[in-house]
Amino acid sequence: MSDLAQGVTQFQHDVFPGKAALFADLATTHSPHTLFIGCSDARVVPELITSSEPGELFVVRTAGNLVPAYAPGGDGVAASIEYAVAVLGVARIVVCGHSGCGAMTAVAEHHDLTAMPTIAQWLRHTDAAAALVGAATDRVPRLVRANVAAQLSNLATHPAVARGLAAGTVHAEGWVFDIASGEVAVVGRSGSLTAA
Ligand SMILES: [Zn+2]
């Protein structure tokens, strides 16, 4: 639906009434079970691919599903991770990459990003994954997987996550969603990450 106002009206008329009790409960409670970190890509919709209802997923979406390693100073991604783990107490964290990722394609195929300095800087968070993949023939899908593993490692540098992983109160895993088939492959778990 390209007309968003019409979409809101349709939601209010056709969807909301059936979930009124759920939303009434959610109005005063917020206790998602999972922190879902996915790509901003419009084709990868966390609630849709996990059949989740409102209130279940705390979602962070970034270009390339990148999770910068913890650094003093903080940023929006770090604050969201800390809030999900330390305040909301999520038990599970998913980092989800996907097929045909524009960010991974740009890195794997060395696209010229000189006119997009912000993107170029942001994508430096894939340096470790890119170093693993090198010049392999199927670089994009390999980088998608290696990047998920690398971002899981970055995730573990955030103090709240490190604490949760050590205590066993948080489990982290990496997924790759295939857009064409709808399949989800688990490519890594905390403590046993799969590289490329
Ligand atoms: Zn993507």
Short mmCIF file of C-alpha atoms and ligand atoms in Angstrom, two decimals:
data_model
loop_
_atom_site.label_atom_id
_atom_site.label_comp_id
_atom_site.label_asym_id
_atom_site.label_seq_id
_atom_site.Cartn_x
_atom_site.Cartn_y
_atom_site.Cartn_z
CA MET A 1 0.00 0.00 0.00
CA SER A 2 1.66 3.21 -1.16
CA ASP A 3 -0.93 5.51 0.43
CA LEU A 4 0.13 5.50 4.08
CA ALA A 5 -2.92 7.43 5.35
CA GLN A 6 -5.17 4.87 3.70
CA GLY A 7 -3.04 2.14 5.27
CA VAL A 8 -3.53 3.64 8.73
CA THR A 9 -7.28 3.81 8.19
CA GLN A 10 -7.30 0.19 7.08
CA PHE A 11 -5.30 -0.82 10.16
CA GLN A 12 -7.72 1.01 12.45
CA HIS A 13 -10.78 -0.53 10.82
CA ASP A 14 -9.62 -4.05 9.91
CA VAL A 15 -6.73 -4.97 12.20
CA PHE A 16 -6.88 -3.02 15.46
CA PRO A 17 -10.35 -4.20 16.60
CA GLY A 18 -9.17 -7.82 16.54
CA LYS A 19 -6.14 -6.94 18.65
CA ALA A 20 -7.80 -4.39 20.93
CA ALA A 21 -7.23 -6.52 24.05
CA LEU A 22 -3.57 -7.00 23.13
CA PHE A 23 -3.03 -3.28 22.60
CA ALA A 24 -4.88 -2.47 25.84
CA ASP A 25 -2.41 -4.70 27.66
CA LEU A 26 0.55 -3.28 25.73
CA ALA A 27 -0.49 0.25 26.63
CA THR A 28 0.95 -0.32 30.09
CA THR A 29 3.44 -3.16 29.63
CA HIS A 30 6.55 -3.52 27.51
CA SER A 31 8.31 -6.85 27.94
CA PRO A 32 9.64 -8.12 24.61
CA HIS A 33 11.40 -11.49 24.77
CA THR A 34 13.83 -10.80 21.93
CA LEU A 35 16.11 -8.04 20.71
CA PHE A 36 16.03 -8.38 16.93
CA ILE A 37 18.83 -6.58 15.08
CA GLY A 38 18.16 -6.61 11.36
CA CYS A 39 18.91 -4.69 8.21
CA SER A 40 16.91 -1.58 7.35
CA ASP A 41 16.11 -3.27 4.04
CA ALA A 42 12.38 -2.88 3.39
CA ARG A 43 12.05 -6.53 2.38
CA VAL A 44 13.16 -7.96 5.71
CA VAL A 45 10.31 -7.43 8.17
CA PRO A 46 11.15 -8.91 11.59
CA GLU A 47 7.59 -9.40 12.86
CA LEU A 48 6.46 -10.91 9.58
CA ILE A 49 9.23 -13.48 9.21
CA THR A 50 8.97 -14.57 12.85
CA SER A 51 5.16 -14.47 13.06
CA SER A 52 5.46 -12.14 16.05
CA GLU A 53 2.81 -9.91 17.53
CA PRO A 54 3.31 -6.32 18.68
CA GLY A 55 5.16 -6.31 21.98
CA GLU A 56 7.30 -9.38 21.29
CA LEU A 57 10.32 -7.97 19.46
CA PHE A 58 12.47 -5.01 20.41
CA VAL A 59 13.81 -4.08 16.99
CA VAL A 60 16.95 -2.28 15.90
CA ARG A 61 17.44 -1.98 12.17
CA THR A 62 20.57 -0.56 10.64
CA ALA A 63 21.99 -0.52 7.12
CA GLY A 64 23.68 -3.92 6.75
CA ASN A 65 22.49 -5.07 10.22
CA LEU A 66 25.74 -3.66 11.57
CA VAL A 67 26.39 -3.47 15.31
CA PRO A 68 29.37 -1.24 16.02
CA ALA A 69 31.59 -2.64 18.77
CA TYR A 70 31.15 -0.91 22.11
CA ALA A 71 33.03 2.35 22.44
CA PRO A 72 32.91 5.00 25.15
CA GLY A 73 30.64 7.83 24.07
CA GLY A 74 27.77 5.69 22.95
CA ASP A 75 25.36 5.99 20.06
CA GLY A 76 21.79 5.12 19.23
CA VAL A 77 22.48 1.49 18.45
CA ALA A 78 24.42 0.98 21.69
CA ALA A 79 21.72 2.74 23.72
CA SER A 80 19.01 0.56 22.20
CA ILE A 81 21.00 -2.62 22.91
CA GLU A 82 21.64 -1.56 26.50
CA TYR A 83 17.99 -0.68 27.04
CA ALA A 84 16.77 -3.99 25.62
CA VAL A 85 19.14 -6.08 27.71
CA ALA A 86 19.62 -4.12 30.94
CA VAL A 87 16.15 -2.59 31.31
CA LEU A 88 13.72 -4.77 29.37
CA GLY A 89 15.58 -7.98 30.17
CA VAL A 90 15.33 -9.69 26.79
CA ALA A 91 16.48 -13.31 26.94
CA ARG A 92 17.40 -13.63 23.30
CA ILE A 93 19.21 -11.53 20.73
CA VAL A 94 19.05 -12.22 17.00
CA VAL A 95 21.33 -10.58 14.46
CA CYS A 96 19.72 -11.16 11.09
CA GLY A 97 21.38 -10.69 7.72
CA HIS A 98 19.71 -11.38 4.41
CA SER A 99 20.20 -12.32 0.78
CA GLY A 100 20.73 -9.55 -1.73
CA CYS A 101 21.83 -7.05 0.94
CA GLY A 102 22.74 -3.74 -0.70
CA ALA A 103 25.27 -2.92 2.01
CA MET A 104 27.04 -6.27 1.72
CA THR A 105 26.98 -6.03 -2.08
CA ALA A 106 28.61 -2.59 -1.96
CA VAL A 107 31.40 -3.93 0.24
CA ALA A 108 31.88 -7.26 -1.54
CA GLU A 109 31.95 -5.67 -4.99
CA HIS A 110 33.98 -2.62 -3.91
CA HIS A 111 31.43 -0.06 -5.08
CA ASP A 112 32.66 3.52 -5.34
CA LEU A 113 31.19 5.25 -2.29
CA THR A 114 33.11 8.53 -2.50
CA ALA A 115 29.85 10.44 -3.07
CA MET A 116 28.33 8.72 0.00
CA PRO A 117 30.82 9.41 2.80
CA THR A 118 28.44 8.51 5.61
CA ILE A 119 27.69 5.12 4.11
CA ALA A 120 31.37 4.56 3.39
CA GLN A 121 32.24 5.25 7.03
CA TRP A 122 29.38 3.13 8.39
CA LEU A 123 30.35 0.16 6.23
CA ARG A 124 33.81 0.13 7.77
CA HIS A 125 32.15 -1.91 10.53
CA THR A 126 32.26 -4.78 8.02
CA ASP A 127 36.08 -4.66 7.76
CA ALA A 128 36.65 -7.83 9.79
CA ALA A 129 34.08 -9.82 7.83
CA ALA A 130 35.37 -8.48 4.51
CA ALA A 131 38.90 -9.50 5.47
CA LEU A 132 37.70 -13.08 6.00
CA VAL A 133 35.85 -13.30 2.71
CA GLY A 134 38.60 -11.82 0.53
CA ALA A 135 38.25 -12.54 -3.18
CA ALA A 136 35.99 -15.62 -3.04
CA THR A 137 33.76 -16.07 -6.09
CA ASP A 138 30.45 -15.98 -4.22
CA ARG A 139 31.53 -13.01 -2.18
CA VAL A 140 28.12 -11.47 -1.45
CA PRO A 141 26.46 -14.48 0.23
CA ARG A 142 29.73 -15.30 1.99
CA LEU A 143 30.02 -11.75 3.26
CA VAL A 144 26.39 -11.78 4.41
CA ARG A 145 27.16 -14.80 6.62
CA ALA A 146 30.58 -13.60 7.77
CA ASN A 147 29.11 -10.23 8.59
CA VAL A 148 26.44 -11.73 10.84
CA ALA A 149 29.17 -13.60 12.73
CA ALA A 150 31.29 -10.45 12.99
CA GLN A 151 28.37 -8.39 14.28
CA LEU A 152 27.60 -11.07 16.88
CA SER A 153 31.18 -10.65 18.07
CA ASN A 154 30.74 -6.87 18.15
CA LEU A 155 27.49 -7.31 20.05
CA ALA A 156 29.30 -9.23 22.76
CA THR A 157 31.54 -6.22 23.47
CA HIS A 158 28.60 -4.23 24.84
CA PRO A 159 28.79 -4.43 28.63
CA ALA A 160 25.15 -5.36 29.24
CA VAL A 161 25.38 -8.11 26.62
CA ALA A 162 28.73 -9.36 27.91
CA ARG A 163 27.25 -9.58 31.40
CA GLY A 164 24.15 -11.40 30.16
CA LEU A 165 26.11 -13.87 28.06
CA ALA A 166 28.45 -14.65 30.96
CA ALA A 167 25.54 -15.17 33.35
CA GLY A 168 23.62 -17.24 30.83
CA THR A 169 20.60 -14.91 31.01
CA VAL A 170 21.01 -13.85 27.38
CA HIS A 171 21.57 -15.97 24.31
CA ALA A 172 22.62 -14.51 20.97
CA GLU A 173 22.31 -16.08 17.55
CA GLY A 174 22.86 -15.15 13.93
CA TRP A 175 20.37 -15.67 11.15
CA VAL A 176 20.37 -15.19 7.39
CA PHE A 177 16.98 -14.66 5.76
CA ASP A 178 16.63 -15.64 2.11
CA ILE A 179 14.20 -13.25 0.44
CA ALA A 180 13.36 -15.48 -2.52
CA SER A 181 12.51 -18.61 -0.50
CA GLY A 182 11.57 -17.23 2.92
CA GLU A 183 14.08 -19.61 4.52
CA VAL A 184 16.01 -18.66 7.63
CA ALA A 185 19.42 -20.24 8.22
CA VAL A 186 20.96 -20.11 11.69
CA VAL A 187 24.60 -19.23 11.08
CA GLY A 188 25.94 -18.73 14.56
CA ARG A 189 25.18 -18.79 18.25
CA SER A 190 26.89 -17.11 21.15
CA GLY A 191 29.93 -19.16 22.03
CA SER A 192 30.01 -21.08 18.76
CA LEU A 193 30.04 -18.60 15.95
CA THR A 194 30.35 -19.69 12.35
CA ALA A 195 32.59 -17.51 10.23
CA ALA A 196 32.24 -17.39 6.45
ZN ZN B 1 20.55 -5.37 3.89
#
